[in-house]
Amino acid sequence: MANSDDVSKRLGEEMRAISVAQFFEKNKHLLGFDNLTRALLTSVKEAVDNSLDACEEADILPDISVQIQQVDASRYKMIVEDNGPGIIPNKVGEVFAKLLFGSKFQTFGGKQGRGQQGIGISAVVLYAQNTTGKPARIITKTKSAKQATVVEVKIDVMKNEPIILSQTTIDWKNEHGTRVEVELEAKYVEKKASVSEYLKETAIVNPHASIKFVDPKGNKEIFKRVTDDLPKKSEKMKPHPYGMELGTLERLLKVTSARTLSSFLTTEFDKVGGTTATEILKVAGLDPKIGPKFITIEQADKLIKAMHSAKIQSPSTNGLSPIGADILKKSLESEYKLDFACSVTRTPSVYKGNAFVVEVALGYGGELDIEGPISLFRFANRVPLLYQQGACALTKATTTTSWKNYGISQSGNNMPTGPLIVIVHVASVWAPFTSESKDAVASIPEIVKETKLALQECGRLLGVFIGKRNRSQMAAKKREMFKNYSIELARELSKITNQDEKTLLTKLLQIAEEMYKSGQLKPEEEEAQLAKIEKRKVGAFKKDKDEDGDDYE
Amino acid sequence: MNKKNSDKSVAEKIDDLAKDTVSSIESGNNPDVTFPLRGLSNVYFDETQKMVKLGDKTQTRNFFNVGQAKKFMQTFLVARVIKELVKENITAPIRSIYYNTKHTIGDTSEETWEDQSESDPIIEDLEITLGSLREELHVRAGQKGSMVGNLTIIDAGDTIDLRKMGSGGWSIPSIVEKDIIKFKECEADYILFIEKDTIWSRFNEDKFWKKNNCVIMHGGGQPPRGVRRLVRRMHDELKLPVYVLVDNDVYGLYIYSVIKQGSINLAFESERMAIPEARFVGLSSFDQEKYKLPKNVTLKLKDIDRKRISEVLAYPWFKKKQWQDELKHMVEKGVKLELEALSAKDFKFITEKYVPEKIKNKDWLV
């Protein structure tokens, strides 16, 4: 599992040795620019993530519009505009044209955020510049500014510094917000892993956002806002001792302002009070009064072992910001016509000192495709995971759930089939990914288990719905069957006895109605009996079949 | 249910059945028809008559019942067609009845019948419920089976010399009652009933019937009832003993049992068809050793054969020691033997030695 800290550190070190351009070229696959389709998707994702984060930070309900225009065969222009707080003009260069490595670089704790999952918008600017030579064009306006600032910016690939090509001001229709325009080598696809699909999924897990999309052909799509409640702001959380690793502890010991080991433990860590600190230090055999800066690596090692083995309360979960079961369900229903939807938000749980929470929503029937595998949408911290489905723990949890129990077809541990959408969202301060490209959640047993429990909880509700529906469909079918047989019977009896066919039929249907009412005829419960009869009529032996000869030719 | 009442015509009996149903519908009841139950659970072996007979268990079919509605409806579909046949005085093969009554139900995709195996039992149900013979219903089976021999008959008014039937023989019709088939004169001493047409052809080619003064016939595997009824009539009216020659497998032995004692499915017809005096001349499970047939002419028993053997062994009408020995020996050896296997000796072995010697030496099973 990649620890973001380590990655950031490594990336930082590499940076010193080579230019950003070289670095980018070398690490394209890690950054999500390894092919033309993905490059476009990553660009949209970075821009939209930025917009969503900016709006939430400023308590603004996001209105985001995304537009893709085709320039020539393999060249596209991406325009993303938001109603965020805007950027002060002299910060534009730094935001868009200096590669930073996520906000986690300086912190030891953390908060649940989208930023965990990308290198940032400046990578998009760099990619655009590398492939088309064109600068990014930014329009931004803060509420207090009279006019919007228009900046054309490139990255100095040797120094990792912005180059401002031009900076002007214009009148702008928006009160505040930011617009990014970049031109890049890309390939636009429809359907799977498309921009539209990505935005739709993003909309599902960001029900407070309104997202508009205009594709290269000029078709418009609007993903409407489902709730006016902004997500609860995730708070910065202190690290929990259980999740601590040696390298991180060493650095923390160096930068802490605590004077003694004892106060280091109580101030820098989650859920560590005086008693727990004393306990840990006793086990580690360290003097509580030592200054943290004087701890040797051997002592740090003892300390971390004691931290891992101590009995400490589970980490706080207030830093987590799940979407919420009701809103998730509403959101799903607003994107798809469904016959049934249900959702669940599990109570927070913990892996290795990291709090996480799993949410699942299921949508069934309606306009969904009856054939083929179900649609599984995976999300980590409100960001869709579009690649590496097979390697993802959320996929594993889905395929190892016994869907047959809930009326959904599945062979073995394969992806089930049928008109079903499964949404799995993991929210965590430290979402564990299989690799730095952050496409798949690592198979942490606790996460797989929680996901399965959530799927089962929803599955049971789905099973009840499907069962009920099957029974009522069956009952309707049986009624229809009795009616059809009655028509046949009335006709034959009428032919034999010369009685009036219509009178007979009316009478037969009356009898049926009375029997339904009195409960003497319960078509939905006789399915089992019918199955039994079907079974019984199978013949045994080929040569016996024509016993008595005249039965067959 | 209508009691067997031969005074009434078939058309009247069908009318009665339908009227009963109509009046129960008119009084607001779930209509029902009661049938004698057919199948293994309602047959017994009559030790005095030495036949498989139908028991007195019945089954009531209700219209408003998920599992029975369709069969109920089908019963009257067939009853109506039979009434029409009787009124117009024409006969129809059971397959034609199937086609005549096959149509799509309402605007569903469901058919009145999926295949003929559904309509045939309904005809048998009616036959037994109305207490009428198959021929009285004007229904006939497809015909199987041929016959030649020292015998002259009258078939639907045409005199037929069964000594002059060429290589194919006279084809046995499905209705062989006295009004259609009459025996004119007979010189034959016995009937040799052979399971298969191929072996029968061998016997006809060699003029076995001429040399041995007999009648030879086959029923094309399991004999249809026309064939069975004719053998029985010849046995009764011409006093001809019946010898049966079948493959040495459980199905062959069962064909012998059907001719001799009747069958499960048509147990209600045993009294008109079974011939308890019929004799089994072969092939026996002990013939391979007896005639020193090479091992490579045998066929290995399959699982399905063994399963069928154990079923047949349990039938009350298979309890005779020699019959049990035949089947048990077959299982012990693990092989079965076709009649054709005797060709390993010589093509004429079966006609010139095997059968004549068995009959001469009274080397048969009863």
PDB file of N, CA and C in Angstrom, chain A residues 352-418:
ATOM      1  N   LYS A 352      -6.044  -0.306  10.897  1.00  0.00           N
ATOM      2  CA  LYS A 352      -4.712   0.224  11.245  1.00  0.00           C
ATOM      3  C   LYS A 352      -4.749   1.671  11.728  1.00  0.00           C
ATOM      4  N   GLY A 353      -5.663   1.969  12.622  1.00  0.00           N
ATOM      5  CA  GLY A 353      -5.691   3.313  13.179  1.00  0.00           C
ATOM      6  C   GLY A 353      -6.338   4.348  12.288  1.00  0.00           C
ATOM      7  N   ASN A 354      -6.837   3.938  11.122  1.00  0.00           N
ATOM      8  CA  ASN A 354      -7.494   4.890  10.247  1.00  0.00           C
ATOM      9  C   ASN A 354      -8.990   4.646  10.256  1.00  0.00           C
ATOM     10  N   ALA A 355      -9.731   5.726  10.503  1.00  0.00           N
ATOM     11  CA  ALA A 355     -11.180   5.593  10.486  1.00  0.00           C
ATOM     12  C   ALA A 355     -11.661   5.589   9.046  1.00  0.00           C
ATOM     13  N   PHE A 356     -12.674   4.784   8.788  1.00  0.00           N
ATOM     14  CA  PHE A 356     -13.290   4.824   7.463  1.00  0.00           C
ATOM     15  C   PHE A 356     -14.752   4.469   7.615  1.00  0.00           C
ATOM     16  N   VAL A 357     -15.520   4.834   6.603  1.00  0.00           N
ATOM     17  CA  VAL A 357     -16.927   4.500   6.628  1.00  0.00           C
ATOM     18  C   VAL A 357     -17.326   4.065   5.220  1.00  0.00           C
ATOM     19  N   VAL A 358     -18.159   3.020   5.182  1.00  0.00           N
ATOM     20  CA  VAL A 358     -18.583   2.482   3.888  1.00  0.00           C
ATOM     21  C   VAL A 358     -20.056   2.806   3.674  1.00  0.00           C
ATOM     22  N   GLU A 359     -20.359   3.215   2.458  1.00  0.00           N
ATOM     23  CA  GLU A 359     -21.754   3.446   2.093  1.00  0.00           C
ATOM     24  C   GLU A 359     -22.062   2.645   0.844  1.00  0.00           C
ATOM     25  N   VAL A 360     -23.257   2.091   0.800  1.00  0.00           N
ATOM     26  CA  VAL A 360     -23.668   1.318  -0.357  1.00  0.00           C
ATOM     27  C   VAL A 360     -25.068   1.764  -0.769  1.00  0.00           C
ATOM     28  N   ALA A 361     -25.278   1.858  -2.067  1.00  0.00           N
ATOM     29  CA  ALA A 361     -26.632   2.088  -2.566  1.00  0.00           C
ATOM     30  C   ALA A 361     -26.869   1.118  -3.703  1.00  0.00           C
ATOM     31  N   LEU A 362     -28.080   0.594  -3.781  1.00  0.00           N
ATOM     32  CA  LEU A 362     -28.454  -0.298  -4.874  1.00  0.00           C
ATOM     33  C   LEU A 362     -29.621   0.316  -5.631  1.00  0.00           C
ATOM     34  N   GLY A 363     -29.584   0.198  -6.940  1.00  0.00           N
ATOM     35  CA  GLY A 363     -30.709   0.610  -7.778  1.00  0.00           C
ATOM     36  C   GLY A 363     -31.072  -0.561  -8.663  1.00  0.00           C
ATOM     37  N   TYR A 364     -32.366  -0.842  -8.787  1.00  0.00           N
ATOM     38  CA  TYR A 364     -32.775  -2.047  -9.500  1.00  0.00           C
ATOM     39  C   TYR A 364     -33.907  -1.758 -10.473  1.00  0.00           C
ATOM     40  N   GLY A 365     -33.860  -2.465 -11.607  1.00  0.00           N
ATOM     41  CA  GLY A 365     -34.976  -2.456 -12.565  1.00  0.00           C
ATOM     42  C   GLY A 365     -35.069  -1.168 -13.341  1.00  0.00           C
ATOM     43  N   GLY A 366     -36.291  -0.762 -13.677  1.00  0.00           N
ATOM     44  CA  GLY A 366     -36.499   0.460 -14.425  1.00  0.00           C
ATOM     45  C   GLY A 366     -35.850   0.421 -15.792  1.00  0.00           C
ATOM     46  N   GLU A 367     -35.053   1.436 -16.096  1.00  0.00           N
ATOM     47  CA  GLU A 367     -34.458   1.540 -17.421  1.00  0.00           C
ATOM     48  C   GLU A 367     -33.163   0.740 -17.534  1.00  0.00           C
ATOM     49  N   LEU A 368     -32.753   0.073 -16.468  1.00  0.00           N
ATOM     50  CA  LEU A 368     -31.469  -0.622 -16.501  1.00  0.00           C
ATOM     51  C   LEU A 368     -31.520  -1.837 -17.418  1.00  0.00           C
ATOM     52  N   ASP A 369     -30.373  -2.175 -17.964  1.00  0.00           N
ATOM     53  CA  ASP A 369     -30.256  -3.270 -18.914  1.00  0.00           C
ATOM     54  C   ASP A 369     -30.472  -4.602 -18.188  1.00  0.00           C
ATOM     55  N   ILE A 370     -31.405  -5.398 -18.726  1.00  0.00           N
ATOM     56  CA  ILE A 370     -31.724  -6.669 -18.076  1.00  0.00           C
ATOM     57  C   ILE A 370     -30.592  -7.677 -18.258  1.00  0.00           C
ATOM     58  N   GLU A 371     -29.953  -7.601 -19.417  1.00  0.00           N
ATOM     59  CA  GLU A 371     -28.890  -8.567 -19.679  1.00  0.00           C
ATOM     60  C   GLU A 371     -27.530  -7.984 -19.325  1.00  0.00           C
ATOM     61  N   GLY A 372     -26.565  -8.874 -19.251  1.00  0.00           N
ATOM     62  CA  GLY A 372     -25.208  -8.431 -19.007  1.00  0.00           C
ATOM     63  C   GLY A 372     -24.941  -8.181 -17.545  1.00  0.00           C
ATOM     64  N   PRO A 373     -23.661  -7.968 -17.218  1.00  0.00           N
ATOM     65  CA  PRO A 373     -23.285  -7.781 -15.821  1.00  0.00           C
ATOM     66  C   PRO A 373     -23.899  -6.519 -15.226  1.00  0.00           C
ATOM     67  N   ILE A 374     -23.999  -6.483 -13.918  1.00  0.00           N
ATOM     68  CA  ILE A 374     -24.510  -5.312 -13.219  1.00  0.00           C
ATOM     69  C   ILE A 374     -23.514  -4.162 -13.366  1.00  0.00           C
ATOM     70  N   SER A 375     -23.943  -2.949 -13.067  1.00  0.00           N
ATOM     71  CA  SER A 375     -23.005  -1.826 -13.081  1.00  0.00           C
ATOM     72  C   SER A 375     -22.517  -1.584 -11.661  1.00  0.00           C
ATOM     73  N   LEU A 376     -21.212  -1.687 -11.500  1.00  0.00           N
ATOM     74  CA  LEU A 376     -20.629  -1.394 -10.191  1.00  0.00           C
ATOM     75  C   LEU A 376     -19.923  -0.048 -10.272  1.00  0.00           C
ATOM     76  N   PHE A 377     -20.338   0.901  -9.428  1.00  0.00           N
ATOM     77  CA  PHE A 377     -19.681   2.199  -9.375  1.00  0.00           C
ATOM     78  C   PHE A 377     -18.920   2.298  -8.062  1.00  0.00           C
ATOM     79  N   ARG A 378     -17.609   2.477  -8.187  1.00  0.00           N
ATOM     80  CA  ARG A 378     -16.771   2.535  -6.987  1.00  0.00           C
ATOM     81  C   ARG A 378     -16.364   3.987  -6.730  1.00  0.00           C
ATOM     82  N   PHE A 379     -16.360   4.354  -5.479  1.00  0.00           N
ATOM     83  CA  PHE A 379     -15.964   5.719  -5.118  1.00  0.00           C
ATOM     84  C   PHE A 379     -15.083   5.706  -3.885  1.00  0.00           C
ATOM     85  N   ALA A 380     -14.094   6.562  -3.868  1.00  0.00           N
ATOM     86  CA  ALA A 380     -13.324   6.786  -2.659  1.00  0.00           C
ATOM     87  C   ALA A 380     -13.355   8.282  -2.403  1.00  0.00           C
ATOM     88  N   ASN A 381     -13.776   8.664  -1.245  1.00  0.00           N
ATOM     89  CA  ASN A 381     -13.885  10.085  -0.886  1.00  0.00           C
ATOM     90  C   ASN A 381     -14.561  10.919  -1.972  1.00  0.00           C
ATOM     91  N   ARG A 382     -15.706  10.443  -2.410  1.00  0.00           N
ATOM     92  CA  ARG A 382     -16.547  11.144  -3.378  1.00  0.00           C
ATOM     93  C   ARG A 382     -15.936  11.266  -4.757  1.00  0.00           C
ATOM     94  N   VAL A 383     -14.930  10.477  -5.047  1.00  0.00           N
ATOM     95  CA  VAL A 383     -14.335  10.522  -6.375  1.00  0.00           C
ATOM     96  C   VAL A 383     -14.559   9.160  -7.045  1.00  0.00           C
ATOM     97  N   PRO A 384     -15.089   9.149  -8.271  1.00  0.00           N
ATOM     98  CA  PRO A 384     -15.304   7.879  -8.968  1.00  0.00           C
ATOM     99  C   PRO A 384     -13.970   7.199  -9.294  1.00  0.00           C
ATOM    100  N   LEU A 385     -13.944   5.909  -9.151  1.00  0.00           N
ATOM    101  CA  LEU A 385     -12.770   5.132  -9.556  1.00  0.00           C
ATOM    102  C   LEU A 385     -13.149   4.424 -10.849  1.00  0.00           C
ATOM    103  N   LEU A 386     -12.523   4.827 -11.941  1.00  0.00           N
ATOM    104  CA  LEU A 386     -12.981   4.329 -13.241  1.00  0.00           C
ATOM    105  C   LEU A 386     -12.101   3.219 -13.801  1.00  0.00           C
ATOM    106  N   TYR A 387     -10.919   3.061 -13.255  1.00  0.00           N
ATOM    107  CA  TYR A 387     -10.011   2.082 -13.829  1.00  0.00           C
ATOM    108  C   TYR A 387      -9.700   0.976 -12.821  1.00  0.00           C
ATOM    109  N   GLN A 388      -9.109  -0.097 -13.359  1.00  0.00           N
ATOM    110  CA  GLN A 388      -8.631  -1.212 -12.520  1.00  0.00           C
ATOM    111  C   GLN A 388      -9.727  -1.803 -11.635  1.00  0.00           C
ATOM    112  N   GLN A 389     -10.897  -1.967 -12.208  1.00  0.00           N
ATOM    113  CA  GLN A 389     -11.997  -2.535 -11.423  1.00  0.00           C
ATOM    114  C   GLN A 389     -11.616  -3.882 -10.831  1.00  0.00           C
ATOM    115  N   GLY A 390     -10.950  -4.715 -11.644  1.00  0.00           N
ATOM    116  CA  GLY A 390     -10.635  -6.068 -11.202  1.00  0.00           C
ATOM    117  C   GLY A 390      -9.726  -6.116  -9.989  1.00  0.00           C
ATOM    118  N   ALA A 391      -8.883  -5.090  -9.809  1.00  0.00           N
ATOM    119  CA  ALA A 391      -7.903  -5.119  -8.732  1.00  0.00           C
ATOM    120  C   ALA A 391      -8.438  -4.512  -7.435  1.00  0.00           C
ATOM    121  N   CYS A 392      -9.676  -4.057  -7.461  1.00  0.00           N
ATOM    122  CA  CYS A 392     -10.172  -3.245  -6.363  1.00  0.00           C
ATOM    123  C   CYS A 392     -10.883  -4.081  -5.295  1.00  0.00           C
ATOM    124  N   ALA A 393     -10.631  -3.748  -4.042  1.00  0.00           N
ATOM    125  CA  ALA A 393     -11.243  -4.454  -2.912  1.00  0.00           C
ATOM    126  C   ALA A 393     -12.759  -4.309  -2.942  1.00  0.00           C
ATOM    127  N   LEU A 394     -13.242  -3.184  -3.461  1.00  0.00           N
ATOM    128  CA  LEU A 394     -14.691  -2.979  -3.503  1.00  0.00           C
ATOM    129  C   LEU A 394     -15.331  -3.939  -4.508  1.00  0.00           C
ATOM    130  N   THR A 395     -14.595  -4.224  -5.585  1.00  0.00           N
ATOM    131  CA  THR A 395     -15.067  -5.203  -6.564  1.00  0.00           C
ATOM    132  C   THR A 395     -15.085  -6.591  -5.943  1.00  0.00           C
ATOM    133  N   LYS A 396     -14.001  -6.881  -5.233  1.00  0.00           N
ATOM    134  CA  LYS A 396     -13.883  -8.195  -4.596  1.00  0.00           C
ATOM    135  C   LYS A 396     -15.041  -8.406  -3.610  1.00  0.00           C
ATOM    136  N   ALA A 397     -15.330  -7.376  -2.833  1.00  0.00           N
ATOM    137  CA  ALA A 397     -16.436  -7.478  -1.872  1.00  0.00           C
ATOM    138  C   ALA A 397     -17.764  -7.706  -2.591  1.00  0.00           C
ATOM    139  N   THR A 398     -17.904  -7.091  -3.762  1.00  0.00           N
ATOM    140  CA  THR A 398     -19.158  -7.238  -4.510  1.00  0.00           C
ATOM    141  C   THR A 398     -19.297  -8.639  -5.087  1.00  0.00           C
ATOM    142  N   THR A 399     -18.212  -9.139  -5.693  1.00  0.00           N
ATOM    143  CA  THR A 399     -18.322 -10.442  -6.357  1.00  0.00           C
ATOM    144  C   THR A 399     -18.364 -11.597  -5.361  1.00  0.00           C
ATOM    145  N   THR A 400     -17.845 -11.382  -4.153  1.00  0.00           N
ATOM    146  CA  THR A 400     -17.883 -12.480  -3.185  1.00  0.00           C
ATOM    147  C   THR A 400     -19.141 -12.438  -2.312  1.00  0.00           C
ATOM    148  N   THR A 401     -20.011 -11.495  -2.588  1.00  0.00           N
ATOM    149  CA  THR A 401     -21.320 -11.498  -1.920  1.00  0.00           C
ATOM    150  C   THR A 401     -22.236 -12.436  -2.702  1.00  0.00           C
ATOM    151  N   SER A 402     -23.046 -13.225  -1.978  1.00  0.00           N
ATOM    152  CA  SER A 402     -23.917 -14.192  -2.662  1.00  0.00           C
ATOM    153  C   SER A 402     -25.205 -13.526  -3.116  1.00  0.00           C
ATOM    154  N   TRP A 403     -25.173 -13.012  -4.323  1.00  0.00           N
ATOM    155  CA  TRP A 403     -26.319 -12.240  -4.840  1.00  0.00           C
ATOM    156  C   TRP A 403     -27.531 -13.100  -5.097  1.00  0.00           C
ATOM    157  N   LYS A 404     -27.281 -14.386  -5.322  1.00  0.00           N
ATOM    158  CA  LYS A 404     -28.417 -15.288  -5.584  1.00  0.00           C
ATOM    159  C   LYS A 404     -29.423 -15.236  -4.442  1.00  0.00           C
ATOM    160  N   ASN A 405     -28.896 -15.049  -3.210  1.00  0.00           N
ATOM    161  CA  ASN A 405     -29.789 -14.967  -2.054  1.00  0.00           C
ATOM    162  C   ASN A 405     -30.779 -13.828  -2.177  1.00  0.00           C
ATOM    163  N   TYR A 406     -30.418 -12.838  -2.996  1.00  0.00           N
ATOM    164  CA  TYR A 406     -31.253 -11.647  -3.083  1.00  0.00           C
ATOM    165  C   TYR A 406     -31.982 -11.559  -4.414  1.00  0.00           C
ATOM    166  N   GLY A 407     -32.007 -12.688  -5.146  1.00  0.00           N
ATOM    167  CA  GLY A 407     -32.779 -12.721  -6.390  1.00  0.00           C
ATOM    168  C   GLY A 407     -32.034 -12.179  -7.593  1.00  0.00           C
ATOM    169  N   ILE A 408     -30.701 -12.077  -7.492  1.00  0.00           N
ATOM    170  CA  ILE A 408     -29.894 -11.589  -8.617  1.00  0.00           C
ATOM    171  C   ILE A 408     -29.043 -12.757  -9.112  1.00  0.00           C
ATOM    172  N   SER A 409     -28.998 -12.958 -10.438  1.00  0.00           N
ATOM    173  CA  SER A 409     -28.230 -14.102 -10.950  1.00  0.00           C
ATOM    174  C   SER A 409     -26.739 -13.857 -10.825  1.00  0.00           C
ATOM    175  N   GLN A 410     -26.044 -14.929 -10.523  1.00  0.00           N
ATOM    176  CA  GLN A 410     -24.592 -14.838 -10.383  1.00  0.00           C
ATOM    177  C   GLN A 410     -24.040 -16.244 -10.531  1.00  0.00           C
ATOM    178  N   SER A 411     -22.981 -16.384 -11.318  1.00  0.00           N
ATOM    179  CA  SER A 411     -22.359 -17.707 -11.366  1.00  0.00           C
ATOM    180  C   SER A 411     -21.034 -17.633 -10.626  1.00  0.00           C
ATOM    181  N   GLY A 412     -20.940 -18.467  -9.613  1.00  0.00           N
ATOM    182  CA  GLY A 412     -19.735 -18.499  -8.784  1.00  0.00           C
ATOM    183  C   GLY A 412     -19.444 -17.137  -8.191  1.00  0.00           C
ATOM    184  N   ASN A 413     -18.161 -16.770  -8.186  1.00  0.00           N
ATOM    185  CA  ASN A 413     -17.792 -15.462  -7.670  1.00  0.00           C
ATOM    186  C   ASN A 413     -17.541 -14.476  -8.800  1.00  0.00           C
ATOM    187  N   ASN A 414     -18.377 -14.586  -9.838  1.00  0.00           N
ATOM    188  CA  ASN A 414     -18.256 -13.631 -10.925  1.00  0.00           C
ATOM    189  C   ASN A 414     -19.144 -12.426 -10.637  1.00  0.00           C
ATOM    190  N   MET A 415     -18.963 -11.408 -11.447  1.00  0.00           N
ATOM    191  CA  MET A 415     -19.830 -10.244 -11.324  1.00  0.00           C
ATOM    192  C   MET A 415     -21.260 -10.699 -11.604  1.00  0.00           C
ATOM    193  N   PRO A 416     -22.196 -10.395 -10.701  1.00  0.00           N
ATOM    194  CA  PRO A 416     -23.578 -10.818 -10.944  1.00  0.00           C
ATOM    195  C   PRO A 416     -24.141 -10.168 -12.210  1.00  0.00           C
ATOM    196  N   THR A 417     -25.242 -10.689 -12.713  1.00  0.00           N
ATOM    197  CA  THR A 417     -25.834 -10.117 -13.916  1.00  0.00           C
ATOM    198  C   THR A 417     -27.273  -9.688 -13.634  1.00  0.00           C
ATOM    199  N   GLY A 418     -27.713  -8.685 -14.376  1.00  0.00           N
ATOM    200  CA  GLY A 418     -29.092  -8.228 -14.228  1.00  0.00           C
ATOM    201  C   GLY A 418     -29.185  -6.720 -14.133  1.00  0.00           C
TER     202      GLY A 418
END
